[in-house]
mmCIF file of C-alpha atoms in Angstrom:
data_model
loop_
_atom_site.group_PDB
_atom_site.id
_atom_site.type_symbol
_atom_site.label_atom_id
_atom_site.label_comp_id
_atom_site.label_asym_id
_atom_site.label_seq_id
_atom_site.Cartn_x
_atom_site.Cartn_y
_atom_site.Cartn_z
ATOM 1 C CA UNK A 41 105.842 104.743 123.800
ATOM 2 C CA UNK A 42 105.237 105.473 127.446
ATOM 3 C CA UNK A 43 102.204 104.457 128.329
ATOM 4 C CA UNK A 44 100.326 105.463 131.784
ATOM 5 C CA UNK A 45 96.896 104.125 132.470
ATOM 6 C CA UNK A 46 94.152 103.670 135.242
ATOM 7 C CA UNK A 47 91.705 101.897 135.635
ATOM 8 C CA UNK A 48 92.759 98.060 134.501
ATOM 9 C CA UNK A 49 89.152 96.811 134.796
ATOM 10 C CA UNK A 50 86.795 94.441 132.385
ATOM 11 C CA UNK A 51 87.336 96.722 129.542
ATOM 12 C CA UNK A 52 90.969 98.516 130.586
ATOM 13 C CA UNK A 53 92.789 95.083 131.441
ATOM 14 C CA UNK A 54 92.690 94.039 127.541
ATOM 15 C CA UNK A 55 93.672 97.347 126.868
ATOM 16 C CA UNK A 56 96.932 97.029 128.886
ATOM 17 C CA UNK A 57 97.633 93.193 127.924
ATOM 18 C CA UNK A 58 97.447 94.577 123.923
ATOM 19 C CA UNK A 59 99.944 97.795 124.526
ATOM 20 C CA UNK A 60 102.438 95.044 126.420
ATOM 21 C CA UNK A 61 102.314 92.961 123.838
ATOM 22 C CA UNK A 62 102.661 95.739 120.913
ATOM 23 C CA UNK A 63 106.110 96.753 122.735
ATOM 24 C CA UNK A 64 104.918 99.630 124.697
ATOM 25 C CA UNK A 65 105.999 100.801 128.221
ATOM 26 C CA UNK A 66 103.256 100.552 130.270
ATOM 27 C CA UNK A 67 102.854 101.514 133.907
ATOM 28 C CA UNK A 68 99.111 101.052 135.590
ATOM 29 C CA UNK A 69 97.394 101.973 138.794
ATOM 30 C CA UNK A 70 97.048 98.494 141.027
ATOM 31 C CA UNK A 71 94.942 100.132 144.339
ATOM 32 C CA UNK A 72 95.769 96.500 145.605
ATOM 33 C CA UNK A 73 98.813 94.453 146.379
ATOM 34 C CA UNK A 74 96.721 91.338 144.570
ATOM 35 C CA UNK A 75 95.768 94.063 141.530
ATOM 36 C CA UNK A 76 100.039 94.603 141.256
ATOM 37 C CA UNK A 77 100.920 91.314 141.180
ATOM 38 C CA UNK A 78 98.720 90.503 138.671
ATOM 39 C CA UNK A 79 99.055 93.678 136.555
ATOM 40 C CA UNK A 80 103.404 92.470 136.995
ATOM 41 C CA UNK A 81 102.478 88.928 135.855
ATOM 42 C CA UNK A 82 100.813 90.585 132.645
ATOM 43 C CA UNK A 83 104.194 92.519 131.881
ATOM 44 C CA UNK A 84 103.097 95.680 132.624
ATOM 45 C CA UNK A 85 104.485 97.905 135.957
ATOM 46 C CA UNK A 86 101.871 98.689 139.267
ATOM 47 C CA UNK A 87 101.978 101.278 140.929
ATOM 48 C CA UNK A 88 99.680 102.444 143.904
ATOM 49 C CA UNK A 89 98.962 105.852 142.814
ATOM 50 C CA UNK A 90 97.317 107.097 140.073
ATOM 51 C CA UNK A 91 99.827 110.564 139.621
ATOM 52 C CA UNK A 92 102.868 108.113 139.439
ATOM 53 C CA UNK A 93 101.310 106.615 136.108
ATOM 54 C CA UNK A 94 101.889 110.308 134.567
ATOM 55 C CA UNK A 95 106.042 110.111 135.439
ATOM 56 C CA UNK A 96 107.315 110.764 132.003
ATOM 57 C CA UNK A 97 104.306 109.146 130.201
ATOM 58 C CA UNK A 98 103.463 110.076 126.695
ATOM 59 C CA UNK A 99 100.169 108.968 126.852
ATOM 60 C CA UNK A 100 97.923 108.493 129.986
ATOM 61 C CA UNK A 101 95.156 106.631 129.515
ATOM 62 C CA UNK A 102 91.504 106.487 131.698
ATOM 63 C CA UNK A 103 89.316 103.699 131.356
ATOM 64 C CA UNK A 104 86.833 103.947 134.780
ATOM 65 C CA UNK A 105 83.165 103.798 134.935
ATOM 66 C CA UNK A 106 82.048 107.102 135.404
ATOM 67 C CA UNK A 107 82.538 111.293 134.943
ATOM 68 C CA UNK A 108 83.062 111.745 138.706
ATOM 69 C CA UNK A 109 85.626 109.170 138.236
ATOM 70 C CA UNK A 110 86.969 110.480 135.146
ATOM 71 C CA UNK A 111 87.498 113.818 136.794
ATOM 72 C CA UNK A 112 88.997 112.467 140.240
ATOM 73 C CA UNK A 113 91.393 111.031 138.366
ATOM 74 C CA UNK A 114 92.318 113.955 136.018
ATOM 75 C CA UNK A 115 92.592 115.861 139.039
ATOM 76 C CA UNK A 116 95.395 113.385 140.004
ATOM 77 C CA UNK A 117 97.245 112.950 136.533
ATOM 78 C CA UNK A 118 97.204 116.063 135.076
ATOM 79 C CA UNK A 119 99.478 117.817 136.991
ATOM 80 C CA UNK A 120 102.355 115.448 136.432
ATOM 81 C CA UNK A 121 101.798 115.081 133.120
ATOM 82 C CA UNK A 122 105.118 116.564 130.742
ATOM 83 C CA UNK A 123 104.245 118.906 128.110
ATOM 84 C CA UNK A 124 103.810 117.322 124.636
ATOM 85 C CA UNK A 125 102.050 113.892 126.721
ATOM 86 C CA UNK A 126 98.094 113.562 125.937
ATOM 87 C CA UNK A 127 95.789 112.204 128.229
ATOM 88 C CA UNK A 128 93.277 110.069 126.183
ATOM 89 C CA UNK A 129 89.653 109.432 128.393
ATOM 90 C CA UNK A 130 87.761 106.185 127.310
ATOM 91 C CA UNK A 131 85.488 106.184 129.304
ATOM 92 C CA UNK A 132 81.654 106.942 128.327
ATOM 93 C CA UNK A 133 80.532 110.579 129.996
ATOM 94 C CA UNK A 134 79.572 113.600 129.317
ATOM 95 C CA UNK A 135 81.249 115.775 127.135
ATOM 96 C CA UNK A 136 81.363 118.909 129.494
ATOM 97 C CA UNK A 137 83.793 116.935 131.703
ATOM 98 C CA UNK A 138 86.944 116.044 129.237
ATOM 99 C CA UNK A 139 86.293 119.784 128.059
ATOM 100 C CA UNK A 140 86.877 120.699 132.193
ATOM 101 C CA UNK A 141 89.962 118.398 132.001
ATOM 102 C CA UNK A 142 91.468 120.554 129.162
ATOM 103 C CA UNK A 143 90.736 123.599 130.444
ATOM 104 C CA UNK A 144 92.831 122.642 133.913
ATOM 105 C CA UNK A 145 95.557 120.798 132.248
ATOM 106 C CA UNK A 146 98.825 122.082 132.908
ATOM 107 C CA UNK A 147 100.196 123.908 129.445
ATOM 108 C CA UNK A 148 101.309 121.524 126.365
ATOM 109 C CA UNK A 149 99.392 118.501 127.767
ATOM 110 C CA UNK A 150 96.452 117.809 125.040
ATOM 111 C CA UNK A 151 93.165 115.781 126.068
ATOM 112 C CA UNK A 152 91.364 113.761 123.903
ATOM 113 C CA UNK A 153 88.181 112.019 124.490
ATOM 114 C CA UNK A 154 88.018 108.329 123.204
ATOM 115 C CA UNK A 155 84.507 106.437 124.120
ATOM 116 C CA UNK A 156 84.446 102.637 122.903
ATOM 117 C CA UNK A 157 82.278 100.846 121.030
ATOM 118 C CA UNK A 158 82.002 96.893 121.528
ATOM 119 C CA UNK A 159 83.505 94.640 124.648
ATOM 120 C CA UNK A 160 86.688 93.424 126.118
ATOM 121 C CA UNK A 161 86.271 90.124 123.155
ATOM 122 C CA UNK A 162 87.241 92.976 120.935
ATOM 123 C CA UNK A 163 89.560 94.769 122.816
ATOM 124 C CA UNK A 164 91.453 91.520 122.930
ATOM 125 C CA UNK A 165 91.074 90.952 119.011
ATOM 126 C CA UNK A 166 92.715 94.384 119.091
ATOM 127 C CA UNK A 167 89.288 95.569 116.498
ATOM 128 C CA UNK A 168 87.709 97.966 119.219
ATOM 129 C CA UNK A 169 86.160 101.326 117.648
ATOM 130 C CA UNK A 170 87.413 103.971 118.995
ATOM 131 C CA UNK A 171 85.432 107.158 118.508
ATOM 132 C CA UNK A 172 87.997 109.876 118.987
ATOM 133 C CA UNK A 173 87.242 113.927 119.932
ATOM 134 C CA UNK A 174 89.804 116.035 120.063
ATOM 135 C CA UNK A 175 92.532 118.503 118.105
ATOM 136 C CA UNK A 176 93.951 116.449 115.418
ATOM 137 C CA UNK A 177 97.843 116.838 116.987
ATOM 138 C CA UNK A 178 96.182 115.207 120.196
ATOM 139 C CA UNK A 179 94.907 112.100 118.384
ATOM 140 C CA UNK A 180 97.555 111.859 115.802
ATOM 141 C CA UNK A 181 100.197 111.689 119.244
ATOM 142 C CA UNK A 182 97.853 109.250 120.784
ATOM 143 C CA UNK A 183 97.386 107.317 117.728
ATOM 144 C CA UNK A 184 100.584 104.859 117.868
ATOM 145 C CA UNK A 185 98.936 103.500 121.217
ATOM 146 C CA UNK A 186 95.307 103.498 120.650
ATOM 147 C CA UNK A 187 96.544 101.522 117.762
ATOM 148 C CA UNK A 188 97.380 98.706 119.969
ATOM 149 C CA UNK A 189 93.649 97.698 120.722
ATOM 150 C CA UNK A 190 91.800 99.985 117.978
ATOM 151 C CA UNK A 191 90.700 99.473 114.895
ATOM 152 C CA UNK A 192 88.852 101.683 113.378
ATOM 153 C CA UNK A 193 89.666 104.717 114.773
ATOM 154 C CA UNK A 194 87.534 107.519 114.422
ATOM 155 C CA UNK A 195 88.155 111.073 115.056
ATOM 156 C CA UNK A 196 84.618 112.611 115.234
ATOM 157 C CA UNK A 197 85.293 115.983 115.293
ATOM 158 C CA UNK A 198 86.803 118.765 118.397
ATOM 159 C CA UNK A 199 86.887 118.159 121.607
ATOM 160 C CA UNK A 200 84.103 115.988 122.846
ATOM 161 C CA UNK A 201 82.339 115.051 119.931
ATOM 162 C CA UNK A 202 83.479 111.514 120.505
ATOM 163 C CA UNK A 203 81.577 111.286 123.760
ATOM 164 C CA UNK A 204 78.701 112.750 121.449
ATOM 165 C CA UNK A 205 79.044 110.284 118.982
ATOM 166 C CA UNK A 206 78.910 107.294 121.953
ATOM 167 C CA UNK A 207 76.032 108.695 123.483
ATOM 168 C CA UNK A 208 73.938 108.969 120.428
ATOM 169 C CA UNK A 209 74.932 105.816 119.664
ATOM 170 C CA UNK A 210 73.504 104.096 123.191
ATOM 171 C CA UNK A 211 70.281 106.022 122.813
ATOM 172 C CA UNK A 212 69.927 104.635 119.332
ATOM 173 C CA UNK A 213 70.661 100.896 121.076
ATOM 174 C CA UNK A 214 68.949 101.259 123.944
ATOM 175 C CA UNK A 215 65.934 102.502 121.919
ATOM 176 C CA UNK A 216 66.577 99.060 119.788
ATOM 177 C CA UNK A 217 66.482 97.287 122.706
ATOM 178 C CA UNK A 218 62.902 98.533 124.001
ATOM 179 C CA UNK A 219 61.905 98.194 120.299
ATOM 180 C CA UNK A 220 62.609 94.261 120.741
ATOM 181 C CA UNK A 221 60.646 94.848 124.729
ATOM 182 C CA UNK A 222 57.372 95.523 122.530
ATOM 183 C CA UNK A 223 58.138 93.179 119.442
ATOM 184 C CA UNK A 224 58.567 90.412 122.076
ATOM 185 C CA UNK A 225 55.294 91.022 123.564
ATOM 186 C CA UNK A 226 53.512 91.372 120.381
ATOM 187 C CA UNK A 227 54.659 88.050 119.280
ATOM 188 C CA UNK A 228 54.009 86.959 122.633
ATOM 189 C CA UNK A 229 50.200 87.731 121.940
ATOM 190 C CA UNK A 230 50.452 86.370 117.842
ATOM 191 C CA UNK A 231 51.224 82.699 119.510
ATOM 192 C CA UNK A 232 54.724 82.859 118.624
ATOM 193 C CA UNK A 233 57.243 81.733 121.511
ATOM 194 C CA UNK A 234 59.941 84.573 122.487
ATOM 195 C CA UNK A 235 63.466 82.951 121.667
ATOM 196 C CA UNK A 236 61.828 81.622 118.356
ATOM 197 C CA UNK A 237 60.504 84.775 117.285
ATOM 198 C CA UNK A 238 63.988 86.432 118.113
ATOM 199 C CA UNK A 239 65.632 83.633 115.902
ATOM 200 C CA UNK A 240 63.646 83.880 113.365
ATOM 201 C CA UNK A 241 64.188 88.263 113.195
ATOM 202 C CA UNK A 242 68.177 88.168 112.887
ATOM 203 C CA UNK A 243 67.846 86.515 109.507
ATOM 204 C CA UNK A 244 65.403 89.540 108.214
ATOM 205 C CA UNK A 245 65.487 92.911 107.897
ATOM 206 C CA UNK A 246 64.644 93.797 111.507
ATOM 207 C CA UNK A 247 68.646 92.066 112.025
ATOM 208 C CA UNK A 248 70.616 94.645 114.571
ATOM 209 C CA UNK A 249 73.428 94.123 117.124
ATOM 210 C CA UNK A 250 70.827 94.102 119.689
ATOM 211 C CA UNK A 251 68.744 91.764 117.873
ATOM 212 C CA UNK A 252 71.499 89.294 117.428
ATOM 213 C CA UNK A 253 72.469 90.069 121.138
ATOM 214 C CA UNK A 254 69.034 89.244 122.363
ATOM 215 C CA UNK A 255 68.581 86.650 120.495
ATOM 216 C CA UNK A 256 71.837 84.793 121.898
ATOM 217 C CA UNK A 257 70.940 85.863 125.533
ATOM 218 C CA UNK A 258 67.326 84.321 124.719
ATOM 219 C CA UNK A 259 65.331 86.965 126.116
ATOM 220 C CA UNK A 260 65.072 90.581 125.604
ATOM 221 C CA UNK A 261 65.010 90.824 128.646
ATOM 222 C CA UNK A 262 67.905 89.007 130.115
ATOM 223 C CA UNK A 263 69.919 90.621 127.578
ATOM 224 C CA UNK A 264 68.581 94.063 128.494
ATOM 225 C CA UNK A 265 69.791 93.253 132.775
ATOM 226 C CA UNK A 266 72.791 92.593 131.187
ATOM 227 C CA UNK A 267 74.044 95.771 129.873
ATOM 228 C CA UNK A 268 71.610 97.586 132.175
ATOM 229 C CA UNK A 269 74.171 99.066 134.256
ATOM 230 C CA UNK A 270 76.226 100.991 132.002
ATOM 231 C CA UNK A 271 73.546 101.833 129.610
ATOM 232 C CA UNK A 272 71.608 103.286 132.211
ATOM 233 C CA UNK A 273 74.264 105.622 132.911
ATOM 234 C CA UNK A 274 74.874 106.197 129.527
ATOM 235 C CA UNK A 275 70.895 107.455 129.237
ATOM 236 C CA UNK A 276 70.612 109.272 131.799
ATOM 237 C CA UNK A 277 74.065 111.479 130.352
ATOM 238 C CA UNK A 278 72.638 111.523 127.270
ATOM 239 C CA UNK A 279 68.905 113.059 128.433
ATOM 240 C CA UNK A 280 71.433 115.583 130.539
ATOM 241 C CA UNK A 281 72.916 116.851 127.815
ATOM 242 C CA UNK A 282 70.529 117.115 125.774
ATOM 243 C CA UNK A 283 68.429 119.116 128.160
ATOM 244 C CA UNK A 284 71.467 121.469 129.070
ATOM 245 C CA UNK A 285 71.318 121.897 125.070
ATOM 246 C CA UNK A 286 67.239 122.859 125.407
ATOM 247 C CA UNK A 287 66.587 119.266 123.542
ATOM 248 C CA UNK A 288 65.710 116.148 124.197
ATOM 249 C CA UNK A 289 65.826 112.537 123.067
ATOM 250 C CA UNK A 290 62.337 112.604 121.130
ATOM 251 C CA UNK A 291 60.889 109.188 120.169
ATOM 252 C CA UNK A 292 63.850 107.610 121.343
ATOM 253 C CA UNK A 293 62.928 108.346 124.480
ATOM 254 C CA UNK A 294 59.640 106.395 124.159
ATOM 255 C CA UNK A 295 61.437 103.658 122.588
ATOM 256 C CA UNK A 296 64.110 103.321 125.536
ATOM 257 C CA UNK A 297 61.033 104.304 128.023
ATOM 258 C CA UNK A 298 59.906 100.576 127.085
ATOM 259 C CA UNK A 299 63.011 98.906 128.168
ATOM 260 C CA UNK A 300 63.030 100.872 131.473
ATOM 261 C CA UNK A 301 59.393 100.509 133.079
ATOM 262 C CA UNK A 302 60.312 96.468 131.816
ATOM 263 C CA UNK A 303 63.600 96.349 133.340
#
């Protein structure tokens, strides 16, 4: 396939690497003559603007950090996308904004929204879930390339119910992680030493990524600076939409409240 993509970052440079090396054509945005070369190097082709990715692509891909981003760059592809291409948006956002993309996309280009769970380590392994929104045409066409560096692949439901899924899913794990915040603490007063105590959990029944995650970083709280940046993005989408929806995150949000007023 003909592969387009932007933004060849921590998690979208795997990404590209695994569709070179499954035999796809892939051409990638390099905003620098350093990015180019290096994008080159890993066999794929740079170019310096993010429309020229779209040229006769079947699939453009969108891996940046956030929905103004996302939609800056839409704004850019779209329009020379063919018909029959899809544009497939992994990054995390809200789901308002890939539903804004389709409804501006010129007509016969789908959208799909494809938010990732786990890190560039399983990008690399080519075992990254993939939680997929979108007509089932759209992610069926994308399939053959999100194949590349996915596994499983999920298709969640219509148009941005992946982005659902993902944010759901970062509430639940940031509220783990402010769960740990006060478990810490507690054993903190019991007598028992933090990186022990975390140890000790991720061979129970308290065991969770986070846990485990923690428990290698030592601290809940290192771990919890570490992902702080993203996750707190993540949040602060997922309180939005749920508030647009007349909701809101319930005890989760005392849970992740924890991690925050720590952090």
């Amino acid at each position: 396939m003909r592969i387009g993509f932007v933004g060849a970052g921590r998690m979208g440079r795997p990404m590209v690497e695994r569709l070179v090396a499954a035999g796809h054509e892939v051409t990638v945005l390099g905003r620098t003559p350093g990015n180019r070369d290096r994008l080159r190097e890993a066999g794929a082709a740079p170019v310096a603007a993010a429309a020229e990715t779209a040229a006769g692509a079947d699939i453009v891909g969108v891996c940046v950090f956030s929905d103004e981003q996302v939609s800056h760059v839409g704004a850019e592809v779209l329009p020379a996308m063919p018909a029959g291409s899809v544009l497939v948006v992994h990054t995390t956002g809200s789901p308002a904004t890939v539903r804004d993309l389709r409804d501006t996309a010129p007509g016969g280009v789908g959208v799909i929204d494809c938010p990732v769970s786990g890190g560039p380590h399983d990008i690399a392994a080519g075992a990254i879930t993939l939680l997929a929104g979108g007509a089932a045409e759209h992610v069926d066409r994308a399939r053959p390339a999100l194949e590349a560096y996915g596994d499983p692949i999920l298709h969640a439901g219509p148009l941005g119910a992946g982005q659902t899924v993902k944010l759901v899913n970062n509430a639940v794990f940031a509220a783990n992680i402010g769960l740990l915040a006060a478990a810490a603490r507690l054993g903190t007063r019991l007598g028992i030493e933090e990186k022990s105590l975390l140890t000790a959990l991720t061979h129970g029944s308290a065991g969770s990524r986070a846990l485990d995650s923690a428990a290698r970083a030592g601290s809940v709280e290192v771990f919890a600076a570490a992902v702080a940046e993203f996750l707190s993005k993540d949040v602060e989408v997922v309180r939005a939409t749920a508030a647009a929806l007349g909701g809101d995150l319930g005890v989760l949000d005392a849970a992740i409240a924890e991690i925050q007023r720590r952090a």
